[in-house]
mmCIF file of C-alpha atoms in Angstrom:
data_model
loop_
_atom_site.group_PDB
_atom_site.id
_atom_site.type_symbol
_atom_site.label_atom_id
_atom_site.label_comp_id
_atom_site.label_asym_id
_atom_site.label_seq_id
_atom_site.Cartn_x
_atom_site.Cartn_y
_atom_site.Cartn_z
ATOM 1 C CA MET A 1 48.128 250.372 51.564
ATOM 2 C CA PRO A 2 44.604 250.166 50.125
ATOM 3 C CA ASP A 3 42.908 246.815 50.592
ATOM 4 C CA VAL A 4 42.597 246.041 46.876
ATOM 5 C CA VAL A 5 43.148 242.681 45.214
ATOM 6 C CA HIS A 6 45.401 243.034 42.188
ATOM 7 C CA GLU A 7 46.091 240.090 39.898
ATOM 8 C CA SER A 8 49.440 239.347 38.292
ATOM 9 C CA VAL A 9 49.267 237.242 35.149
ATOM 10 C CA PHE A 10 52.251 235.211 33.986
ATOM 11 C CA ASN A 11 51.964 233.519 30.590
ATOM 12 C CA LEU A 12 54.529 230.819 29.803
ATOM 13 C CA GLN A 13 54.599 229.926 26.102
ATOM 14 C CA PHE A 14 57.064 227.875 24.085
ATOM 15 C CA PRO A 15 57.030 225.313 21.260
ATOM 16 C CA PHE A 16 58.797 221.985 21.635
ATOM 17 C CA THR A 17 59.260 218.680 19.832
ATOM 18 C CA ARG A 18 59.143 215.439 21.790
ATOM 19 C CA THR A 19 60.297 211.985 20.792
ATOM 20 C CA LEU A 20 57.561 209.458 21.469
ATOM 21 C CA GLY A 21 59.301 206.141 22.006
ATOM 22 C CA SER A 22 58.136 202.869 20.483
ATOM 23 C CA THR A 23 54.826 202.499 22.358
ATOM 24 C CA LEU A 24 53.465 206.004 21.851
ATOM 25 C CA SER A 25 54.806 206.074 18.284
ATOM 26 C CA THR A 26 52.683 203.005 17.619
ATOM 27 C CA PHE A 27 49.639 204.500 19.350
ATOM 28 C CA PHE A 28 49.754 207.841 17.540
ATOM 29 C CA SER A 29 50.515 206.241 14.174
ATOM 30 C CA ALA A 30 47.393 204.114 14.609
ATOM 31 C CA LEU A 31 45.390 207.146 15.717
ATOM 32 C CA ALA A 32 46.325 208.988 12.517
ATOM 33 C CA GLN A 33 44.718 206.060 10.681
ATOM 34 C CA GLY A 34 41.540 206.379 12.744
ATOM 35 C CA GLN A 35 42.251 203.363 14.958
ATOM 36 C CA ILE A 36 42.517 203.536 18.760
ATOM 37 C CA ILE A 37 44.654 200.806 20.300
ATOM 38 C CA GLY A 38 45.631 199.504 23.711
ATOM 39 C CA VAL A 39 48.178 196.992 24.951
ATOM 40 C CA ARG A 40 47.441 193.696 26.689
ATOM 41 C CA THR A 41 49.632 193.250 29.761
ATOM 42 C CA GLY A 42 49.157 191.659 33.162
ATOM 43 C CA GLY A 43 45.867 190.070 32.133
ATOM 44 C CA ARG A 44 44.160 193.305 31.118
ATOM 45 C CA VAL A 45 44.119 195.856 28.295
ATOM 46 C CA ILE A 46 45.507 199.330 29.003
ATOM 47 C CA ALA A 47 44.334 202.064 26.655
ATOM 48 C CA PRO A 48 45.991 204.276 25.670
ATOM 49 C CA PRO A 49 48.957 201.885 25.917
ATOM 50 C CA LEU A 50 51.746 202.425 28.427
ATOM 51 C CA GLU A 51 55.342 201.303 28.023
ATOM 52 C CA TYR A 52 55.204 199.600 31.409
ATOM 53 C CA ASP A 53 52.685 197.782 33.577
ATOM 54 C CA PRO A 54 51.714 200.305 36.294
ATOM 55 C CA ASP A 55 51.204 197.480 38.809
ATOM 56 C CA THR A 56 54.499 195.642 38.321
ATOM 57 C CA ALA A 57 56.664 198.121 36.367
ATOM 58 C CA ALA A 58 57.312 195.305 33.877
ATOM 59 C CA ASP A 59 57.661 196.027 30.165
ATOM 60 C CA SER A 60 54.163 196.057 28.670
ATOM 61 C CA GLY A 61 55.351 194.404 25.488
ATOM 62 C CA THR A 62 53.770 194.711 22.056
ATOM 63 C CA ASP A 63 50.537 192.709 22.302
ATOM 64 C CA TYR A 64 48.442 195.527 20.847
ATOM 65 C CA VAL A 65 44.663 195.267 20.519
ATOM 66 C CA LYS A 66 41.948 197.354 18.899
ATOM 67 C CA VAL A 67 39.739 199.320 21.310
ATOM 68 C CA GLY A 68 36.742 201.590 20.778
ATOM 69 C CA PRO A 69 35.676 203.664 18.998
ATOM 70 C CA LYS A 70 32.781 203.412 21.465
ATOM 71 C CA GLY A 71 33.104 203.478 25.207
ATOM 72 C CA THR A 72 31.390 204.085 28.524
ATOM 73 C CA VAL A 73 31.692 207.211 30.667
ATOM 74 C CA SER A 74 32.556 206.495 34.303
ATOM 75 C CA ALA A 75 33.084 210.059 35.600
ATOM 76 C CA TRP A 76 33.117 213.564 34.177
ATOM 77 C CA THR A 77 33.474 217.254 34.898
ATOM 78 C CA TRP A 78 31.753 220.033 32.967
ATOM 79 C CA VAL A 79 33.653 222.905 31.320
ATOM 80 C CA PRO A 80 31.124 225.745 30.865
ATOM 81 C CA GLU A 81 33.585 228.282 29.425
ATOM 82 C CA PRO A 82 36.219 226.787 27.105
ATOM 83 C CA THR A 83 39.433 228.768 26.641
ATOM 84 C CA HIS A 84 41.502 229.343 23.507
ATOM 85 C CA LEU A 85 43.470 226.220 24.429
ATOM 86 C CA HIS A 86 40.516 223.870 24.089
ATOM 87 C CA THR A 87 39.872 222.227 20.748
ATOM 88 C CA ILE A 88 36.127 222.871 20.793
ATOM 89 C CA LYS A 89 34.606 226.228 21.642
ATOM 90 C CA ASN A 90 31.214 225.217 23.027
ATOM 91 C CA PRO A 91 30.736 223.917 26.599
ATOM 92 C CA PHE A 92 31.847 220.297 26.978
ATOM 93 C CA ALA A 93 32.868 217.658 29.512
ATOM 94 C CA PHE A 94 36.210 216.117 30.334
ATOM 95 C CA ALA A 95 35.395 212.485 31.011
ATOM 96 C CA PHE A 96 36.922 209.162 31.972
ATOM 97 C CA ILE A 97 35.941 206.827 29.147
ATOM 98 C CA THR A 98 36.545 203.077 29.208
ATOM 99 C CA LEU A 99 36.692 202.097 25.563
ATOM 100 C CA ASP A 100 35.193 198.840 24.384
ATOM 101 C CA GLY A 101 37.910 196.194 24.588
ATOM 102 C CA ALA A 102 39.849 198.087 27.289
ATOM 103 C CA ASP A 103 39.996 197.680 31.052
ATOM 104 C CA THR A 104 41.292 201.149 31.902
ATOM 105 C CA ALA A 105 39.822 204.577 31.246
ATOM 106 C CA MET A 106 41.226 207.356 29.087
ATOM 107 C CA ILE A 107 40.475 211.065 29.474
ATOM 108 C CA HIS A 108 39.009 212.964 26.559
ATOM 109 C CA LEU A 109 36.388 215.540 25.633
ATOM 110 C CA VAL A 110 32.707 214.675 25.414
ATOM 111 C CA ASP A 111 30.617 217.018 23.285
ATOM 112 C CA ALA A 112 27.199 216.145 24.678
ATOM 113 C CA GLY A 113 25.406 219.386 23.878
ATOM 114 C CA SER A 114 24.477 220.173 27.474
ATOM 115 C CA GLU A 115 25.519 219.326 31.002
ATOM 116 C CA SER A 116 22.176 217.633 31.628
ATOM 117 C CA ALA A 117 22.998 215.074 28.935
ATOM 118 C CA MET A 118 26.046 213.829 30.854
ATOM 119 C CA LYS A 119 25.744 210.871 33.197
ATOM 120 C CA PRO A 120 27.893 207.965 34.367
ATOM 121 C CA GLY A 121 27.292 204.899 32.236
ATOM 122 C CA MET A 122 26.420 206.820 29.073
ATOM 123 C CA ARG A 123 27.685 205.352 25.836
ATOM 124 C CA VAL A 124 29.838 207.568 23.646
ATOM 125 C CA GLU A 125 31.819 207.199 20.441
ATOM 126 C CA ALA A 126 34.855 208.943 18.999
ATOM 127 C CA THR A 127 34.618 211.445 16.167
ATOM 128 C CA PHE A 128 37.817 211.943 14.188
ATOM 129 C CA LYS A 129 39.229 214.789 12.166
ATOM 130 C CA PRO A 130 39.185 214.310 8.394
ATOM 131 C CA VAL A 131 41.970 211.976 7.247
ATOM 132 C CA ASP A 132 43.983 214.756 5.611
ATOM 133 C CA GLU A 133 43.988 216.770 8.859
ATOM 134 C CA ARG A 134 45.262 214.031 11.180
ATOM 135 C CA VAL A 135 48.846 214.381 12.332
ATOM 136 C CA GLY A 136 49.141 211.715 15.033
ATOM 137 C CA ARG A 137 48.062 213.656 18.122
ATOM 138 C CA ILE A 138 45.406 212.974 20.723
ATOM 139 C CA ASP A 139 43.282 215.737 19.220
ATOM 140 C CA ASP A 140 42.999 213.716 16.007
ATOM 141 C CA ILE A 141 39.958 212.620 18.004
ATOM 142 C CA LEU A 142 37.881 215.798 17.918
ATOM 143 C CA ALA A 143 35.706 214.621 20.793
ATOM 144 C CA PHE A 144 33.453 211.820 21.903
ATOM 145 C CA VAL A 145 29.722 212.249 21.314
ATOM 146 C CA PRO A 146 26.687 210.296 22.547
ATOM 147 C CA ALA A 147 26.680 206.992 20.664
ATOM 148 C CA ALA A 148 23.973 206.677 18.032
ATOM 149 C CA ASP A 149 23.963 202.919 18.674
ATOM 150 C CA PRO A 150 24.970 201.759 22.163
ATOM 151 C CA ALA A 151 25.877 198.274 20.897
ATOM 152 C CA PRO A 152 29.493 197.126 21.442
ATOM 153 C CA SER A 153 32.129 198.325 18.983
ATOM 154 C CA ALA A 154 32.802 195.943 16.124
ATOM 155 C CA GLY A 155 36.306 194.457 16.329
ATOM 156 C CA ALA A 156 37.069 195.748 19.822
ATOM 157 C CA GLY A 157 39.508 193.428 21.576
ATOM 158 C CA GLU A 158 40.939 191.986 18.369
ATOM 159 C CA SER A 159 44.691 191.897 17.893
ATOM 160 C CA TRP A 160 46.313 194.767 16.036
ATOM 161 C CA ASP A 161 49.557 194.237 14.158
ATOM 162 C CA ALA A 162 51.967 197.092 14.681
ATOM 163 C CA PRO A 163 54.217 198.074 11.774
ATOM 164 C CA ALA A 164 57.918 197.384 12.184
ATOM 165 C CA GLU A 165 58.604 201.116 11.873
ATOM 166 C CA PRO A 166 55.756 203.375 13.075
ATOM 167 C CA GLU A 167 55.070 206.250 10.717
ATOM 168 C CA ILE A 168 55.106 208.839 13.514
ATOM 169 C CA SER A 169 58.054 209.015 15.932
ATOM 170 C CA THR A 170 58.036 212.667 17.064
ATOM 171 C CA GLN A 171 55.344 215.144 17.997
ATOM 172 C CA ASP A 172 55.325 218.934 17.775
ATOM 173 C CA SER A 173 53.645 220.496 20.780
ATOM 174 C CA TYR A 174 53.117 223.942 22.211
ATOM 175 C CA CYS A 175 53.129 224.869 25.877
ATOM 176 C CA ASP A 176 50.774 227.699 26.823
ATOM 177 C CA LEU A 177 50.324 228.079 30.579
ATOM 178 C CA VAL A 178 48.747 231.042 32.331
ATOM 179 C CA TYR A 179 49.419 231.614 36.032
ATOM 180 C CA VAL A 180 47.205 234.122 37.837
ATOM 181 C CA ASP A 181 48.398 235.291 41.265
ATOM 182 C CA ASN A 182 46.996 237.741 43.751
ATOM 183 C CA THR A 183 49.761 240.328 43.682
ATOM 184 C CA SER A 184 51.455 240.597 47.068
ATOM 185 C CA ALA A 185 51.574 243.864 48.984
ATOM 186 C CA SER A 186 55.354 244.015 48.565
ATOM 187 C CA THR A 187 55.065 243.580 44.795
ATOM 188 C CA LEU A 188 52.507 246.390 44.652
ATOM 189 C CA LEU A 189 54.974 248.612 46.517
ATOM 190 C CA TRP A 190 57.600 247.767 43.933
ATOM 191 C CA MET A 191 55.247 248.515 41.027
ATOM 192 C CA GLU A 192 54.334 251.902 42.471
ATOM 193 C CA SER A 193 57.977 252.835 43.011
ATOM 194 C CA LEU A 194 58.959 251.902 39.456
ATOM 195 C CA LEU A 195 56.150 253.975 37.978
ATOM 196 C CA ALA A 196 57.396 256.878 40.101
ATOM 197 C CA GLY A 197 60.940 256.433 38.798
ATOM 198 C CA LYS A 198 62.578 255.324 42.023
ATOM 199 C CA LEU A 199 63.801 252.104 43.600
ATOM 200 C CA VAL A 200 62.845 250.858 47.041
ATOM 201 C CA GLY A 201 63.768 247.998 49.300
ATOM 202 C CA GLN A 202 62.758 246.634 52.670
ATOM 203 C CA LYS A 203 65.152 246.807 55.600
ATOM 204 C CA CYS A 204 64.990 244.096 58.230
ATOM 205 C CA PRO A 205 64.770 245.539 61.764
ATOM 206 C CA VAL A 206 66.684 242.541 63.141
ATOM 207 C CA CYS A 207 69.686 242.042 60.850
ATOM 208 C CA SER A 208 69.539 245.452 59.116
ATOM 209 C CA ARG A 209 69.845 243.870 55.672
ATOM 210 C CA THR A 210 68.096 245.673 52.815
ATOM 211 C CA PHE A 211 66.330 243.566 50.197
ATOM 212 C CA VAL A 212 65.590 244.896 46.678
ATOM 213 C CA GLY A 213 62.849 244.821 45.433
ATOM 214 C CA PRO A 214 60.550 244.365 48.380
ATOM 215 C CA ARG A 215 60.023 240.705 49.284
ATOM 216 C CA GLY A 216 57.665 240.925 52.208
ATOM 217 C CA MET A 217 60.050 238.936 54.397
ATOM 218 C CA CYS A 218 63.569 238.641 55.677
ATOM 219 C CA CYS A 219 64.843 235.237 54.616
ATOM 220 C CA VAL A 220 67.603 235.416 57.248
ATOM 221 C CA ASP A 221 65.479 236.119 60.312
ATOM 222 C CA ALA A 222 62.223 234.649 58.937
ATOM 223 C CA ILE A 223 60.129 237.675 59.842
ATOM 224 C CA GLU A 224 57.498 239.504 57.842
ATOM 225 C CA LEU A 225 58.313 242.900 56.363
ATOM 226 C CA ASP A 226 55.703 245.461 55.337
ATOM 227 C CA GLU A 227 55.397 249.072 54.208
ATOM 228 C CA THR A 228 56.848 250.293 57.525
ATOM 229 C CA ASN A 229 60.148 248.666 56.532
ATOM 230 C CA VAL A 230 60.367 250.330 53.117
ATOM 231 C CA VAL A 231 63.465 252.401 52.387
ATOM 232 C CA ASP A 232 64.526 254.298 49.280
ATOM 233 C CA VAL A 233 67.616 252.898 47.575
ATOM 234 C CA PRO A 234 69.802 254.436 44.852
ATOM 235 C CA ASP A 235 69.499 253.428 41.217
ATOM 236 C CA ARG A 236 73.256 252.865 41.029
ATOM 237 C CA GLY A 237 75.284 249.813 41.897
ATOM 238 C CA VAL A 238 77.915 247.242 40.988
ATOM 239 C CA ILE A 239 77.785 244.155 38.749
ATOM 240 C CA THR A 240 78.506 241.206 41.045
ATOM 241 C CA ASN A 241 78.052 238.351 38.574
ATOM 242 C CA PHE A 242 76.724 237.806 35.077
ATOM 243 C CA THR A 243 75.923 235.259 32.402
ATOM 244 C CA VAL A 244 76.502 235.631 28.667
ATOM 245 C CA ILE A 245 73.723 234.066 26.619
ATOM 246 C CA THR A 246 74.169 233.001 23.013
ATOM 247 C CA PRO A 247 70.638 233.198 21.624
ATOM 248 C CA VAL A 248 69.015 230.124 20.104
ATOM 249 C CA GLN A 249 66.612 231.039 17.330
ATOM 250 C CA TYR A 250 63.099 229.918 18.230
ATOM 251 C CA PRO A 251 59.660 231.473 17.633
ATOM 252 C CA GLY A 252 59.507 234.757 19.528
ATOM 253 C CA GLN A 253 63.278 235.122 20.013
ATOM 254 C CA LEU A 254 64.210 238.757 19.392
ATOM 255 C CA GLU A 255 67.906 238.582 20.240
ATOM 256 C CA THR A 256 70.376 237.772 17.469
ATOM 257 C CA GLU A 257 73.748 238.430 19.142
ATOM 258 C CA PRO A 258 75.234 237.200 22.445
ATOM 259 C CA PHE A 259 74.042 239.299 25.381
ATOM 260 C CA ALA A 260 74.656 239.520 29.117
ATOM 261 C CA ARG A 261 72.265 239.266 32.037
ATOM 262 C CA CYS A 262 73.709 240.651 35.249
ATOM 263 C CA SER A 263 73.116 240.686 38.976
ATOM 264 C CA ILE A 264 73.515 244.202 40.345
ATOM 265 C CA LEU A 265 74.107 245.075 43.992
ATOM 266 C CA LEU A 266 72.752 248.570 44.546
ATOM 267 C CA ASP A 267 74.811 250.876 46.726
ATOM 268 C CA GLY A 268 73.980 250.358 50.394
ATOM 269 C CA THR A 269 71.899 247.187 49.869
ATOM 270 C CA ASP A 270 72.448 243.507 50.587
ATOM 271 C CA ALA A 271 70.451 241.584 47.948
ATOM 272 C CA VAL A 272 71.061 241.835 44.215
ATOM 273 C CA MET A 273 68.679 242.715 41.420
ATOM 274 C CA ALA A 274 69.062 239.767 39.049
ATOM 275 C CA GLN A 275 68.646 239.323 35.289
ATOM 276 C CA GLN A 276 69.412 242.941 34.417
ATOM 277 C CA SER A 277 70.349 244.147 30.926
ATOM 278 C CA ILE A 278 73.522 246.148 30.274
ATOM 279 C CA LEU A 279 73.398 248.841 27.605
ATOM 280 C CA ASP A 280 76.032 250.025 25.124
ATOM 281 C CA ILE A 281 78.649 247.428 26.085
ATOM 282 C CA PRO A 282 79.371 244.232 24.103
ATOM 283 C CA ALA A 283 78.728 241.079 26.098
ATOM 284 C CA ASP A 284 82.404 240.093 26.033
ATOM 285 C CA GLN A 285 83.346 243.363 27.747
ATOM 286 C CA VAL A 286 80.982 243.041 30.711
ATOM 287 C CA ARG A 287 82.834 242.280 33.950
ATOM 288 C CA VAL A 288 82.204 242.068 37.666
ATOM 289 C CA GLY A 289 82.941 245.205 39.638
ATOM 290 C CA MET A 290 81.639 247.585 36.979
ATOM 291 C CA HIS A 291 79.674 250.539 38.325
ATOM 292 C CA VAL A 292 76.349 250.982 36.528
ATOM 293 C CA ALA A 293 73.313 253.238 36.760
ATOM 294 C CA ALA A 294 69.706 252.614 35.744
ATOM 295 C CA VAL A 295 68.395 254.095 32.510
ATOM 296 C CA TRP A 296 64.741 254.901 33.051
ATOM 297 C CA VAL A 297 62.015 254.670 30.449
ATOM 298 C CA PRO A 298 60.175 258.008 29.997
ATOM 299 C CA GLU A 299 57.465 258.318 32.644
ATOM 300 C CA ALA A 300 54.581 258.221 30.169
ATOM 301 C CA GLU A 301 55.880 254.953 28.692
ATOM 302 C CA ARG A 302 56.484 253.015 31.908
ATOM 303 C CA ASP A 303 54.575 249.761 32.270
ATOM 304 C CA VAL A 304 54.459 247.275 35.157
ATOM 305 C CA SER A 305 51.952 244.840 33.661
ATOM 306 C CA GLU A 306 54.645 242.165 33.254
ATOM 307 C CA ILE A 307 55.781 242.365 36.888
ATOM 308 C CA GLY A 308 54.505 239.757 39.313
ATOM 309 C CA ASN A 309 55.373 237.860 42.468
ATOM 310 C CA ARG A 310 57.795 235.598 40.589
ATOM 311 C CA GLY A 311 60.611 238.045 39.863
ATOM 312 C CA TRP A 312 62.140 239.985 42.744
ATOM 313 C CA GLY A 313 63.814 243.085 41.375
ATOM 314 C CA SER A 314 62.451 242.968 37.843
ATOM 315 C CA GLY A 315 62.382 246.422 36.307
ATOM 316 C CA GLY A 316 59.541 245.580 33.957
ATOM 317 C CA ASP A 317 59.147 248.137 31.194
ATOM 318 C CA CYS A 318 60.250 250.940 33.504
ATOM 319 C CA ILE A 319 64.010 250.437 33.339
ATOM 320 C CA SER A 320 65.381 249.940 29.839
ATOM 321 C CA GLY A 321 68.718 248.721 31.177
ATOM 322 C CA TRP A 322 71.870 249.743 33.028
ATOM 323 C CA ARG A 323 74.739 251.855 31.705
ATOM 324 C CA HIS A 324 78.384 251.908 32.801
ATOM 325 C CA THR A 325 79.083 255.075 34.797
ATOM 326 C CA GLY A 326 82.757 255.233 33.865
ATOM 327 C CA GLN A 327 83.912 254.948 37.474
ATOM 328 C CA PRO A 328 86.828 252.640 38.291
ATOM 329 C CA ASP A 329 85.793 249.062 39.037
ATOM 330 C CA GLU A 330 84.848 248.272 42.623
ATOM 331 C CA PRO A 331 87.279 246.001 44.528
ATOM 332 C CA GLU A 332 85.720 242.569 44.884
ATOM 333 C CA GLU A 333 86.030 242.494 48.673
ATOM 334 C CA ASN A 334 83.428 245.278 48.796
ATOM 335 C CA TYR A 335 80.655 243.183 47.235
ATOM 336 C CA LEU A 336 81.462 239.587 48.193
ATOM 337 C CA GLU A 337 78.887 239.672 50.998
ATOM 338 C CA ARG A 338 75.603 239.651 49.111
ATOM 339 C CA MET A 339 72.372 237.711 48.783
ATOM 340 C CA MET A 340 70.271 236.634 45.859
#
């Protein structure tokens, strides 16, 4: 195969709501009011507060104190090219900042204007979002900026009385993670075969098992497999197991009715293709032993951009699903010996 590095990008995105617990509810409720707090425990002030003392694992209690809004940078790293996930778009630093009145450092953004302005020991102060835009999240603090006056923060270290019922008890968040892999040689083989409208596997020269799609290894004999071990396999097989999913409605969910995801053992192979869609059959009529055949997307519409190293046997946007062939069901003893 050509010696070309190909990247596979996997983007994991989902919204979620977390319950905060009493300590973080208190912290974020105070933050929405423009006040940063810590908790006094074990003879020191931890900020942001933790529910437990990290040295003793004892309950930190509720002896809350005011900290900041100024602090001192102890260490930092520069971010020259912010991504869409960062709250400010110009270059900035992530820094450890020990707030006035605290004994531990917190991590936050420092908008210093340039990398040359950053240095350990520099004094910074928090800048907050406008009151009507605060929701009780850590990004209610837009960033820290070089302090106009390096003098200690007024009121830092004073006690802070927590309300009996914090205003904020949950937090809406959004996960957006991007994984970038160098696509393996076996995955590239699989991509090429799908675009060509055929399925391939790799046959182990020791145990003679055939794995679909190519995995680059035999997990039984622990040997490497390469393009010399590639074999063509049919696009027909048997459903060996399946799961019926009742869709939960969340942002991005396209399914509205229960659907099945199946593992299919292709004829003459030993490892199933998992998470396959079945066409034209209600989920409650899918069963093991059914003979199915791949339904290919038209050649001009095939796309492998969503295929990566993380899903052996994924058909990407090349196989639209699998359709029952009408043949009698396969006896279970003929497909009991299989691998995932």
